[in-house]
Structure formats: C-alpha cells, structure tokens
Amino acid sequence: MTGAERKKKSILWSKMRVPNCEDFKQWCRRRLPILDWATHYSLKENLLPDTVSGIMLAVQQVAQGLAFAVLSSVHPVFGLYGSLFPAIIYAIFGMGRHVATGTFALTSLISANAVERLVPLSSQNLTTHGNTSVLGLSDFEMQRISVAAAVSFLGGVIQAAMFVLQLGSATFLITEPVVSAMTTGAATHVVTSQAKYLLGMKMPYISGPLGFFYIYAYIFKNIKSVRLEALLLSLLSIVVLVLVKELNEQFKRKIKIVLPVDLVLIIAACFTCYCTNMENTYGLEVVGHIPKGIPPPRAPPMNILSAVITEAFGVALVGYVASLALAQGSAKKFGYSVDDNQELLAHGLSNVIASFFFCIPSAAAMGRTAGLYGTGAKTQVACLISCVFVLIVIYAIGPLLYWLPMCVLASIIVVGLKGMLIQFRDLKKYWNVDKIDWGIWVSTYLFTVCFAANIGLLFGVVCTVAIVIGRFPRAKTLSTKNMKEMEFKMKTEMDDETLQQVKIISINNPLVFLNAKKFHTDIMNIIQKENTGNQPFDEIRKHEQSTLLTSMSGICNEEATQPCLNPKCSLILDCSGLTFSDYSGVSMLVEVYMDCKNKNVDVSLVHCTASLIKAMKYCGNLDSEKPIFFESVSAAISNMHLNKNLSILSDPGEV
C-alpha cells in the first residue's frame, strides 16, 4: 500500500464517527415518535379532550370494526381485534397525532377478494363442522381469517420494504385529484357492498371487473326479494344519523360534548331487536354471536402468501396513500410535520404485527379522523383511550351485540363514508383551477368504480405523469435567469431614506405536482437567509442555482452577511416564466402566500395570467384588503412605497 493510499484510508477512517449515546437517543426519537410528544404531554390541557375524543372514537371503532370485518368476509369479532392492535402500534410509531388507524373499508374490500377466492362460501359444507379451540369458532371461519391475516402480513411486509428503500419520497407522484377520485370511487364500492344489508336481501358475492354494475343488475332483477322491514329500518337509521350529526356540527361550539348518536342507535337497535325478536319474526339478519376474549397469537399461513400477492400490493398501496393523505392533512391543519417514510414503517408494522393476532388489513379512516377533529382530540392518547374501551367491549360487552341488525350496522357505515362521498364537490374546484385535473379525477373515479381501487390508483398516477410529460415540452421558458442583488431605497414623506428588504423571486418553471414541494422549500430557504448568511458568497450562489427559483434580493443594511428578516421584509414573485400549473401547483402557491403572511412578509405577484389569478382566488382565502397582483415589478414596488408612506402617516408615534 502506497503512502497516498494509506493517507486516503486514514482520512476516511477519521471521518467515520463511532455512534454514541446521543446518536442512539436521536434515532429512537426519530423512529419512535411517541417518545417525542409523550414527554411534552400536558395532562391539564390535553387529557380531558383526549378522553372525550377517545370515548367517541371507540364507538366508531367498534361499529366499523364489526362492519368492515363482514365486508372482508370474516367473522365480525375479528374486526374488533383489527380496531385494537393496529391503533396501539400506530400510536407508538406513527407521526399523525390526529390519525385514527384501524379497520378500513378499502383494504377490507380488497382482502375480501382473496378470502372469497381461496375460501369460497361453497366450501363451508366441505369443512368439518366441529369447532376449533380458538374462541369456539368453526374451521371455516378460521380458514377465512387466516387468508385475511396473510394479506395483512404480506401487505405490511411490502410497506416495510418500501420504508427500507425510502420510497415514501415517491408519493409526490400521487396527486390530490388522484387520491380524491380513488377514495370516492372506493367509497362508492363500499356503499354498493352494503346494499344487500340495507335492503335485507340474500346475494352471492360478486366481484371482478364491472362487478359494481353486476351487483345493481342482480338487485333490480331480484327486487321482489327486498325485505320492507329492513329497508324501513335502514332509512330510519340513516335519517337519524345524518340529522343528529348535522346538529352536532352546527352546535359543537355551544355544547362541550356532542351526542354519540352511533352508540345511542346501536343500543336502541339491539334492545328493540331483542324485545321484538326481529330475527325470527321479520327475518332480519343480525350480527350474531360475538365470543369473549382475545386468542393467543398465531403466525399467518406462509404457504398461501404467493396466492395473495396481488391483494397484498393493493392493501399496501391503497392503505398507505389514503392514510398518508389524512396524516398530511392533519399535520397541515394543526401545524406539525409528518415524515412520509416513517408513516410507511408505522403502517407496515401495524399490519405485520397485528396479523399475528387475527386482524384484517388496517389503515387510517377518514370518518374516524374527522371525528377526532370534531371532538377536539390533541394527541394519539385519544386513540389509546379508545383502545381501552374496545378492550372492554371484547371482554365484556361483545356478546350483547348479538342482536344488532345488520341493516343498522350498514347504515352506520354508509353515513360514516359521507366524508369520502362528498368529495364529488371537488369537481367544481378542479374545473375552476385546472380542467386537466378535472379530467384526471373523472377518469380515475370511473376506473376505480369499473375495476378496483388499486387499478384506479395506478391509472391515475400513470395518467398524471403522462400528461405532465406531454405538457413540459410546450414550456417556452425553462432556462434559469441570473439575477443580481439590488438595493431599493424607500423614501418616506419625511425625506428619510429607509432601506427595506425586497426579494424578487422569478419562477422560471411550470409549477406542477412534480416540483410543488420543492418550490415551497426553495422559496422558504431564500426568505430565511439566516441559515446561509454566514457562508461565503460563492456557496450562497451555488445554493441558489440548485433551486427551482432565482432571486433578486435587496439588503437592509451595509453588511450583506447580516440578512434582515423583519416586519419590513417584502417578497415579489415574478410569474412571467410560469407557463402552466396544475391544482397542486396553484395550491402550493397559495400556501406560500399564507405562510409568508404568517411570517409578516408582504407578498406581491407580478406578470400573472388571468387564469392563474382566477385559480388562486378560487383556491384560497387571499387578502382582499390590499392588492397582491400587479402588472410589473415596478408597479409592485410603487405600491410598497405608497403603503410605507400611508403606514407612517397613520402611526402617530412615528410622526
């Protein structure tokens, strides 16, 4: 080994640092988010709202757990387990403080395909009629939950593998219109699957391409078999649920505790069904026997993993995309951050570990998460408290749910999907902002309804990427402009010269879902120059050239190394190079404006097209008191000068 090689090797070894205790603590905090927020948990401020939210959530978890287990073609008791274990695991590893993980309609619908294919209902007569040692359930029921658990296990393994490969950063390919259309289409499927319970009909399992239409064809063909009692009870339950929930929403500011209408309806339905013997008198289908307790853990059957790989990929992708959208929404609403890759780990472990406890595939649900918002939950403690009440149901109250009519349970599920179904209103928004996104929404929804949620998601992503690739070559101004730093002197009416920091940022690329997040990051980095203020000028220039933006910045004093981020800072966005934008880009532009406004930074936009101005006004609540759109940079600067003079004249202290 030569001297140069030894020197190079010694330098490499010197750069390597042995991990110490502090590194291990940081790693634990990064991979176990509960260690971060639990240490700062305030019992006085958060325990009461979390407890109330936990009780309300437990009611939803129990009702949806029973229904989604039936939707997954397994015994209802396994839905209770699916409402318990994944919620506990996600509370430890997940970063969404207001995300309610548990059974999920979309993943249940996907896993049902594997269950019905590998253990069809026709094989029930071929299975031994003796009960197994697991909760006294039949061999047929245990075979079915084994398939569902295998789907959950393999789906979780796929999510964990995506975490190892750091594929969470690839979620920018899945745009908001695609997620909205996919979840709305899947919710339409779930409502369709509940139709047989709402109508009290006996119906064979129908799935596959165009299965949605075959189900309704079967219903109309056998319309005479509808049970009037079940239909009336379903309509009554839906009306009561919708009416009371709307009243709760209207008066939630005046009343501290909302009425748990789901719980009241379940109790009333069970009591009425028991007293009138509806099961035998009217032939209404009920939930049936719910065994007590939790069986000992058992590994899912590994010999059928190859047979369920298609459903496992669907569970992994659809469940993660829907859950991440809710986590990012809650983070944006309540002002914290979510790591996309950490969410992959959290949901992967929630599926893998829970599969050993006879759980169906899990994910976060929009209805339960919205319930946490409405009841004022603060942290994941609300979900842990709900798990305590679910545990009480499993060990004590479960058998009392025997008399719960399936039509009432189906009504609760349909009303719980309201948040997804009203996403049809997004069509108006996309039409006004970007008609191409409107077309993607409609086509993705149709593919989801005609085929399946995972097919619709794949089509939406491919369609979005293809359209963007087709639009980019038409962009005329993709070159980066070299801006120089300039100094603007603002003269007040008192003839004093005041230096005001003015940053002129030129957007020289189309703004779409591919670069929307980076646009936000770059623009925040340019505004907050404290991080780079002490670096040499050459390093700063290299940093700016690596971004999507170029800036022309004014300085607020003689020393360029002391940037001024104060209430006098102003920002001008030159949109002359922004040739086109989609809904994600316009939303991010509005978000940048709101973030700058919160940082006390005045924002002006120049050279905007009429369509961009219309889209931004429709997409967000922009400041209507003062103009923000200008024809040129000089017009924006003149407006700043005018506002400066007016503010001085209106301030008696300055005069």
XYZ file of C-alpha atoms in Angstrom:
655
model
C 0.000 0.000 0.000
C 1.456 3.342 -1.069
C 1.728 6.353 1.193
C -1.023 8.181 -0.691
C -3.373 5.221 -0.286
C -2.609 4.966 3.448
C -3.223 8.697 3.832
C -6.542 8.436 1.944
C -7.622 5.485 4.077
C -6.702 7.278 7.310
C -8.754 10.299 6.207
C -11.766 8.060 5.533
C -11.443 6.420 8.958
C -11.072 9.804 10.631
C -14.373 10.940 9.074
C -16.185 7.903 10.455
C -17.552 8.520 13.924
C -18.494 5.839 16.413
C -22.193 6.274 17.352
C -22.590 7.492 20.888
C -25.487 7.557 23.338
C -26.816 10.852 21.988
C -26.989 9.429 18.446
C -28.970 6.470 19.737
C -31.406 8.790 21.531
C -31.952 10.826 18.364
C -32.524 7.650 16.368
C -35.086 6.439 18.910
C -36.905 9.770 18.829
C -36.972 9.677 15.038
C -38.254 6.094 14.789
C -40.450 6.175 17.921
C -42.342 9.476 17.695
C -44.239 8.661 20.895
C -41.036 9.398 22.830
C -41.068 12.921 21.437
C -44.656 14.033 22.078
C -45.296 11.942 25.205
C -42.541 13.723 27.145
C -44.255 17.066 26.483
C -47.803 15.847 27.113
C -49.833 18.210 29.298
C -52.304 16.335 31.497
C -54.095 19.539 32.461
C -54.693 20.791 28.919
C -54.953 17.607 26.870
C -56.260 14.734 28.999
C -59.926 15.798 29.123
C -60.366 16.462 25.363
C -58.392 13.306 24.547
C -60.607 11.253 26.883
C -63.833 12.591 25.357
C -62.471 12.016 21.856
C -61.302 8.525 22.810
C -64.770 7.514 24.013
C -66.406 8.834 20.829
C -63.744 7.128 18.714
C -64.267 3.796 20.498
C -67.913 3.786 19.410
C -66.876 4.287 15.794
C -64.091 1.712 16.085
C -66.493 -0.951 17.380
C -69.233 -0.260 14.815
C -66.838 -0.003 11.877
C -64.785 -2.947 13.099
C -67.825 -5.242 13.054
C -68.996 -3.957 9.654
C -65.601 -3.960 7.934
C -64.941 -7.500 9.175
C -68.160 -8.586 7.457
C -67.070 -6.565 4.409
C -63.800 -8.519 4.491
C -65.809 -11.801 4.550
C -64.638 -12.865 8.023
C -66.370 -13.231 11.402
C -67.308 -9.856 12.990
C -65.207 -10.452 16.124
C -62.009 -10.158 14.086
C -62.982 -6.596 13.271
C -62.792 -5.789 16.984
C -59.229 -7.109 17.077
C -58.472 -5.013 13.988
C -59.703 -1.935 15.861
C -57.368 -2.617 18.789
C -53.874 -3.771 17.820
C -53.139 -1.552 14.772
C -54.225 1.555 16.717
C -51.777 0.766 19.538
C -48.884 0.104 17.151
C -49.523 3.243 15.116
C -49.676 5.367 18.286
C -46.104 4.239 19.008
C -44.581 4.525 15.532
C -46.862 6.965 13.673
C -46.393 10.722 13.370
C -50.013 11.725 12.704
C -51.335 12.971 16.048
C -54.945 13.073 14.838
C -54.988 9.928 12.665
C -57.311 7.077 13.699
C -55.857 3.785 12.471
C -57.846 0.558 12.473
C -60.129 -1.336 10.136
C -60.611 0.397 6.797
C -63.301 -0.074 4.150
C -60.944 -0.003 1.156
C -58.447 -2.545 2.489
C -61.285 -4.768 3.734
C -62.829 -4.745 0.276
C -59.501 -5.722 -1.298
C -58.786 -8.523 1.186
C -62.318 -9.897 0.648
C -61.310 -10.768 -2.922
C -58.593 -13.097 -1.618
C -60.852 -14.592 1.072
C -63.713 -15.348 -1.330
C -61.331 -16.730 -3.949
C -59.357 -19.073 -1.660
C -62.109 -19.973 0.842
C -65.428 -19.543 -1.017
C -68.755 -19.869 0.744
C -69.444 -23.044 -1.181
C -66.591 -24.780 0.660
C -68.350 -24.316 4.009
C -70.211 -27.598 3.603
C -66.937 -29.404 2.835
C -65.293 -28.124 6.029
C -65.567 -30.092 9.238
C -68.422 -28.831 11.345
C -66.546 -29.151 14.613
C -65.425 -26.011 16.425
C -61.751 -25.206 16.804
C -60.048 -24.402 20.078
C -59.893 -20.722 19.045
C -62.882 -18.971 20.667
C -65.154 -21.832 19.661
C -65.246 -20.685 16.015
C -65.639 -23.120 13.134
C -62.792 -24.324 10.935
C -64.373 -22.431 8.038
C -64.195 -19.111 9.910
C -60.594 -19.760 10.938
C -59.583 -20.569 7.366
C -61.096 -17.284 6.210
C -59.360 -15.139 8.822
C -56.089 -16.948 8.040
C -56.312 -15.699 4.440
C -57.162 -12.136 5.565
C -54.278 -12.212 8.077
C -51.920 -13.409 5.328
C -52.958 -10.439 3.169
C -52.344 -8.119 6.126
C -48.939 -9.687 6.841
C -47.680 -9.523 3.256
C -49.093 -6.009 2.770
C -47.220 -4.873 5.880
C -44.010 -6.520 4.661
C -44.332 -4.625 1.364
C -44.820 -1.350 3.249
C -41.801 -2.102 5.464
C -39.719 -2.879 2.359
C -40.804 0.447 0.851
C -39.610 2.108 4.071
C -36.204 0.428 3.802
C -35.936 1.589 0.179
C -37.047 5.104 1.230
C -39.883 5.105 -1.303
C -42.008 7.442 0.784
C -40.495 10.354 -1.122
C -42.086 8.991 -4.308
C -45.567 9.837 -3.047
C -45.374 13.215 -4.821
C -46.423 11.260 -7.924
C -49.810 10.656 -6.290
C -51.608 13.974 -6.607
C -54.586 15.214 -4.635
C -57.081 14.735 -7.514
C -55.977 11.101 -7.891
C -56.343 10.379 -4.146
C -59.708 12.146 -4.029
C -61.065 10.248 -7.041
C -59.717 6.891 -5.859
C -61.160 7.194 -2.344
C -64.503 8.436 -3.686
C -64.695 5.519 -6.116
C -63.768 3.049 -3.381
C -66.418 4.567 -1.090
C -68.946 4.026 -3.889
C -67.894 0.367 -3.953
C -68.352 0.071 -0.188
C -71.847 1.588 -0.313
C -72.704 -0.876 -3.075
C -71.402 -3.783 -0.991
C -73.692 -2.723 1.876
C -76.772 -2.592 -0.361
C -77.710 -6.218 0.377
C -77.832 -5.477 4.122
C -79.698 -2.188 3.661
C -82.332 -3.986 1.571
C -82.351 -7.231 3.583
C -81.510 -9.322 0.509
C -79.613 -12.574 0.161
C -76.987 -12.034 -2.513
C -73.984 -14.062 -3.727
C -70.539 -12.490 -3.588
C -69.913 -10.544 -6.809
C -66.527 -9.013 -7.662
C -64.125 -8.520 -10.543
C -64.220 -6.086 -13.471
C -67.601 -4.337 -13.783
C -68.740 -6.133 -10.619
C -70.203 -2.814 -9.455
C -72.758 -2.929 -12.292
C -73.460 -6.650 -11.899
C -74.452 -6.081 -8.267
C -77.072 -3.500 -9.187
C -78.241 -5.663 -12.070
C -78.790 -8.505 -9.591
C -80.661 -6.176 -7.196
C -83.063 -4.937 -9.896
C -83.551 -8.461 -11.179
C -84.482 -9.693 -7.679
C -86.205 -6.529 -6.462
C -89.150 -8.545 -5.129
C -86.915 -10.199 -2.522
C -86.281 -6.899 -0.722
C -87.462 -7.012 2.903
C -89.570 -3.961 3.610
C -88.776 -4.080 7.347
C -85.013 -3.941 6.707
C -85.418 -1.127 4.164
C -87.536 0.988 6.524
C -85.165 0.406 9.454
C -82.207 1.334 7.231
C -83.842 4.559 6.057
C -84.803 5.493 9.622
C -81.251 4.838 10.861
C -79.681 6.892 8.043
C -82.046 9.819 8.622
C -81.384 9.824 12.377
C -77.613 9.564 11.930
C -77.381 12.328 9.330
C -79.753 14.647 11.188
C -78.094 14.309 14.598
C -74.556 14.570 13.173
C -75.504 17.739 11.301
C -76.950 19.188 14.510
C -73.782 18.227 16.372
C -71.749 20.017 13.708
C -73.939 23.113 13.855
C -73.880 23.465 17.647
C -70.466 21.989 18.502
C -69.217 25.418 19.611
C -72.106 25.889 22.022
C -72.098 22.385 23.531
C -68.936 20.895 25.007
C -69.860 17.224 24.470
C -71.546 16.046 21.281
C -74.239 13.369 21.321
C -72.734 9.924 20.482
C -75.540 9.071 18.091
C -73.801 5.897 16.839
C -73.733 4.475 20.377
C -77.332 5.500 21.073
C -78.504 3.925 17.818
C -76.638 0.659 18.491
C -78.117 0.360 21.995
C -81.641 1.228 20.811
C -81.445 -1.182 17.860
C -80.138 -4.077 19.991
C -82.789 -3.503 22.669
C -85.625 -3.227 20.129
C -84.489 -6.292 18.194
C -84.220 -8.311 21.410
C -87.648 -7.278 22.729
C -89.499 -7.804 19.436
C -87.480 -10.861 18.329
C -86.974 -9.307 14.884
C -84.581 -12.069 13.849
C -87.333 -14.697 13.877
C -90.447 -12.527 13.454
C -89.315 -10.456 10.472
C -86.317 -12.456 9.303
C -83.841 -9.620 9.869
C -80.181 -10.616 9.739
C -78.289 -9.819 12.962
C -74.578 -9.744 13.836
C -74.801 -12.981 15.782
C -72.581 -14.486 18.457
C -69.529 -12.426 19.447
C -67.125 -14.556 21.523
C -65.328 -13.057 24.512
C -61.592 -12.567 24.863
C -58.530 -12.474 22.613
C -56.993 -15.731 21.358
C -53.245 -16.366 21.700
C -51.186 -15.087 18.765
C -50.598 -17.306 15.776
C -48.451 -16.759 12.676
C -50.350 -16.304 9.402
C -50.081 -19.242 6.975
C -46.950 -18.656 4.894
C -47.854 -21.244 2.259
C -50.559 -19.016 0.728
C -48.548 -15.766 0.507
C -47.863 -16.290 -3.196
C -51.608 -16.651 -3.816
C -52.481 -13.302 -2.168
C -49.647 -11.142 -3.509
C -51.982 -9.131 -5.772
C -54.298 -8.218 -2.905
C -51.293 -7.542 -0.644
C -49.918 -4.947 -3.071
C -53.368 -3.357 -3.258
C -53.618 -3.186 0.536
C -50.092 -1.771 0.851
C -50.513 0.971 -1.746
C -54.159 1.965 -1.271
C -53.981 1.847 2.522
C -50.764 3.861 2.658
C -51.890 6.515 0.169
C -55.216 7.076 1.939
C -53.552 7.130 5.372
C -50.740 9.468 4.314
C -53.235 11.939 2.866
C -55.026 12.070 6.230
C -51.755 12.379 8.169
C -50.531 15.223 5.951
C -53.910 16.931 6.197
C -53.885 16.810 9.998
C -50.248 17.975 10.094
C -51.088 20.944 7.883
C -54.206 21.768 9.911
C -52.502 21.678 13.305
C -49.018 22.864 12.362
C -46.625 19.916 12.654
C -44.670 17.798 10.187
C -45.046 14.210 9.000
C -42.260 12.039 7.575
C -43.546 10.036 4.590
C -41.078 7.199 5.170
C -41.831 6.960 8.884
C -45.528 6.559 8.011
C -44.567 3.598 5.822
C -42.829 1.998 8.794
C -45.753 2.718 11.137
C -48.409 1.232 8.849
C -46.165 -1.643 7.845
C -45.649 -2.680 11.463
C -49.349 -2.118 12.190
C -50.206 -4.704 9.543
C -47.382 -7.184 10.193
C -47.667 -7.368 13.998
C -51.480 -7.251 14.001
C -51.659 -10.168 11.538
C -50.373 -12.449 14.332
C -53.489 -11.519 16.350
C -56.065 -12.482 13.671
C -56.505 -8.930 12.350
C -57.723 -7.894 8.931
C -55.673 -5.283 6.960
C -55.691 -1.845 8.565
C -55.245 1.801 7.613
C -56.429 5.241 8.710
C -60.080 6.080 8.032
C -61.393 9.497 7.050
C -64.581 9.252 9.139
C -62.758 8.398 12.362
C -60.062 11.005 11.744
C -62.723 13.656 11.112
C -64.356 12.552 14.356
C -61.112 13.262 16.217
C -61.054 16.747 14.674
C -64.649 17.418 15.682
C -64.294 16.247 19.274
C -61.111 18.252 19.902
C -58.500 15.485 20.204
C -54.974 16.719 20.887
C -52.707 13.662 20.542
C -52.650 9.911 19.939
C -53.631 9.464 23.593
C -57.219 9.706 22.325
C -56.636 6.585 20.203
C -55.026 4.748 23.124
C -58.004 5.608 25.348
C -60.340 4.291 22.645
C -58.372 1.034 22.702
C -59.192 0.657 26.407
C -62.921 0.845 25.649
C -62.570 -1.520 22.678
C -60.863 -3.952 25.052
C -63.834 -3.663 27.423
C -66.176 -4.493 24.541
C -64.057 -7.526 23.605
C -64.031 -8.960 27.128
C -67.422 -7.890 28.474
C -69.913 -6.181 26.163
C -69.313 -8.105 22.923
C -71.936 -10.851 23.446
C -74.640 -8.173 23.929
C -74.126 -7.096 20.304
C -75.686 -10.369 19.134
C -78.998 -8.593 18.431
C -77.580 -5.713 16.401
C -79.362 -5.772 12.993
C -77.001 -5.833 10.019
C -79.090 -3.174 8.257
C -78.414 -0.757 11.145
C -74.724 -1.589 11.054
C -74.686 -0.999 7.296
C -76.423 2.355 7.803
C -73.696 3.424 10.229
C -71.053 2.502 7.652
C -72.772 4.357 4.801
C -73.163 7.533 6.865
C -69.557 7.183 8.033
C -68.460 7.329 4.385
C -70.049 10.753 3.965
C -66.649 12.471 4.090
C -65.463 10.462 1.093
C -68.682 10.684 -0.881
C -68.968 14.470 -0.646
C -65.630 14.693 -2.456
C -67.789 14.875 -5.575
C -67.882 18.573 -4.757
C -64.174 18.730 -5.614
C -65.151 18.520 -9.284
C -66.225 22.176 -9.273
C -62.922 23.163 -7.671
C -60.803 21.280 -10.193
C -62.858 22.634 -13.114
C -62.189 26.218 -11.999
C -58.498 25.678 -11.234
C -57.278 23.205 -13.878
C -59.573 21.358 -16.296
C -56.936 18.689 -16.929
C -57.021 17.762 -13.228
C -60.820 17.636 -13.562
C -60.448 15.125 -16.378
C -57.973 13.055 -14.352
C -60.419 12.994 -11.412
C -63.320 11.779 -13.553
C -61.291 9.126 -15.386
C -59.671 7.836 -12.169
C -63.085 7.602 -10.498
C -64.517 5.651 -13.453
C -61.574 3.229 -13.486
C -61.934 2.692 -9.722
C -65.665 2.008 -9.997
C -65.327 -0.246 -13.039
C -62.350 -2.240 -11.795
C -60.863 -1.725 -8.299
C -59.222 0.875 -6.060
C -55.668 -0.265 -6.806
C -56.349 -0.263 -10.563
C -57.836 3.233 -10.334
C -54.849 4.470 -8.320
C -52.369 3.041 -10.829
C -54.290 4.542 -13.750
C -54.438 7.950 -12.060
C -50.684 8.043 -11.422
C -49.775 6.889 -14.953
C -52.257 9.325 -16.494
C -50.947 12.254 -14.413
C -47.295 11.566 -15.220
C -48.059 11.087 -18.923
C -49.944 14.391 -19.120
C -47.152 16.294 -17.364
C -44.550 14.758 -19.687
C -46.703 15.853 -22.595
C -47.094 19.402 -21.256
C -43.465 20.097 -20.336
C -42.097 20.260 -23.915
C -44.500 23.138 -24.610
C -42.885 25.219 -21.881
C -41.016 28.091 -23.530
C -39.131 29.486 -20.552
C -37.414 26.706 -18.680
C -33.977 28.366 -18.514
C -32.750 29.762 -15.228
C -32.353 33.545 -15.151
C -29.282 35.000 -13.465
C -30.493 37.740 -11.111
C -28.157 40.089 -9.260
C -28.698 41.517 -5.815
C -30.033 45.048 -5.846
C -30.779 47.624 -3.206
C -34.051 49.548 -3.147
C -34.268 52.804 -1.229
C -37.686 53.704 0.019
C -38.227 57.440 0.532
C -40.884 58.398 3.000
C -42.692 61.690 3.033
C -40.379 62.799 5.868
C -37.485 62.678 3.346
C -35.736 59.973 5.372
C -34.269 57.121 3.380
C -35.202 53.739 4.749
C -33.815 50.527 3.414
C -36.441 47.836 3.059
C -35.562 44.274 2.230
C -37.236 43.355 -1.059
C -36.783 39.898 -2.506
C -37.756 39.470 -6.153
C -38.094 35.783 -6.995
C -38.513 34.711 -10.598
C -40.403 31.469 -11.200
C -38.904 30.007 -14.351
C -40.562 26.595 -14.490
C -44.062 25.180 -14.757
C -45.459 24.612 -11.285
C -46.981 21.132 -11.028
C -47.165 18.261 -8.555
C -43.634 17.162 -9.516
C -41.953 20.294 -8.162
C -44.598 21.865 -5.895
C -42.992 20.720 -2.637
C -39.510 21.753 -3.762
C -40.885 25.142 -4.802
C -42.145 25.684 -1.247
C -38.836 24.553 0.266
C -36.749 26.708 -2.068
C -38.767 29.852 -1.526
C -38.644 29.443 2.260
C -34.867 28.946 2.082
C -34.476 32.165 0.091
C -36.588 34.127 2.574
C -34.888 32.736 5.655
C -31.294 33.534 4.779
C -30.141 33.269 8.375
C -29.104 29.702 7.604
C -26.765 30.818 4.811
C -25.972 34.375 5.902
C -22.592 33.468 7.362
C -21.482 31.362 4.376
C -19.182 32.708 1.674
C -20.903 34.369 -1.258
C -19.838 31.594 -3.660
C -21.558 28.935 -1.539
C -24.731 31.004 -1.378
C -24.722 31.409 -5.159
C -24.277 27.644 -5.624
C -27.194 27.014 -3.307
C -29.446 29.419 -5.201
C -28.515 27.971 -8.584
C -29.502 24.499 -7.389
C -33.047 25.597 -6.664
C -36.025 25.925 -8.949
C -36.077 29.654 -8.268
C -33.729 32.574 -8.742
C -33.883 35.615 -6.515
C -33.084 39.269 -6.802
C -32.682 40.407 -3.212
C -32.313 43.789 -1.621
C -30.314 44.177 1.566
C -31.436 46.060 4.603
C -28.092 47.453 5.751
C -24.471 47.800 4.741
C -23.461 44.236 5.637
C -24.737 41.569 3.267
C -23.841 38.861 5.757
C -26.491 40.108 8.195
C -29.797 39.439 6.432
C -32.828 41.261 7.689
C -35.971 39.186 8.202
C -38.212 41.721 9.904
C -41.700 43.140 9.514
C -40.389 45.389 6.709
C -39.456 42.431 4.510
C -41.356 42.167 1.215
C -41.479 39.488 -1.433
C -42.252 39.844 -5.141
C -42.969 36.691 -7.157
C -42.359 37.184 -10.873
C -44.640 34.654 -12.614
C -43.661 35.570 -16.174
C -41.854 32.233 -16.578
C -44.687 30.183 -15.076
C -46.066 28.776 -18.319
C -48.627 26.407 -16.761
C -49.651 24.966 -13.417
C -51.950 22.251 -12.118
C -54.071 22.140 -8.977
C -51.123 21.048 -6.788
C -49.019 23.948 -8.073
C -51.731 26.559 -7.530
C -52.437 25.180 -4.035
C -48.741 25.394 -3.170
C -48.578 28.970 -4.482
C -51.485 29.900 -2.192
C -49.803 28.054 0.689
C -46.588 30.029 0.121
C -48.598 33.255 0.235
C -50.297 32.259 3.508
C -47.010 31.096 5.087
C -45.312 34.386 4.174
C -48.275 36.311 5.537
C -47.963 34.444 8.841
C -44.249 35.332 8.903
C -45.176 39.011 8.487
C -43.793 39.120 4.953
C -45.721 41.129 2.344
C -46.172 39.190 -0.908
C -46.881 40.578 -4.374
C -47.298 38.598 -7.595
C -46.457 40.130 -10.969
C -46.937 39.102 -14.601
C -49.698 36.629 -13.669
C -52.039 35.303 -16.327
C -55.781 35.821 -15.898
C -56.303 32.060 -15.438
C -53.690 31.920 -12.665
C -55.267 34.865 -10.827
C -58.708 33.259 -11.088
C -57.397 29.879 -9.888
C -55.568 31.381 -6.896
C -58.595 33.420 -5.829
C -60.788 30.325 -6.062
C -58.279 28.053 -4.331
C -57.541 30.124 -1.215
C -58.623 32.985 1.006
C -56.324 35.701 -0.278
C -56.056 39.136 1.271
C -58.893 41.225 -0.166
C -57.984 44.463 1.664
C -54.921 45.268 -0.424
C -53.903 44.273 -3.963
C -51.419 41.444 -4.416
C -51.475 41.041 -8.210
C -49.570 43.615 -10.335
C -48.705 44.026 -13.992
C -44.999 44.650 -13.408
C -42.255 44.678 -10.788
C -42.131 48.475 -10.821
C -45.881 48.649 -10.088
C -45.446 46.319 -7.122
C -42.534 48.393 -5.757
C -44.532 51.617 -6.187
C -47.361 50.041 -4.211
C -44.921 49.124 -1.426
C -43.668 52.730 -1.407
C -47.231 54.004 -1.125
C -48.116 51.597 1.682
C -44.957 52.640 3.529
C -45.928 56.292 3.405
C -49.511 55.566 4.466
C -48.370 53.449 7.416
C -46.082 56.246 8.644
C -48.817 58.860 8.337
C -51.263 56.618 10.213
C -48.783 55.948 13.042
C -48.850 58.924 15.477
C -45.796 57.585 17.278
C -43.691 57.855 14.120
C -44.946 61.402 13.387
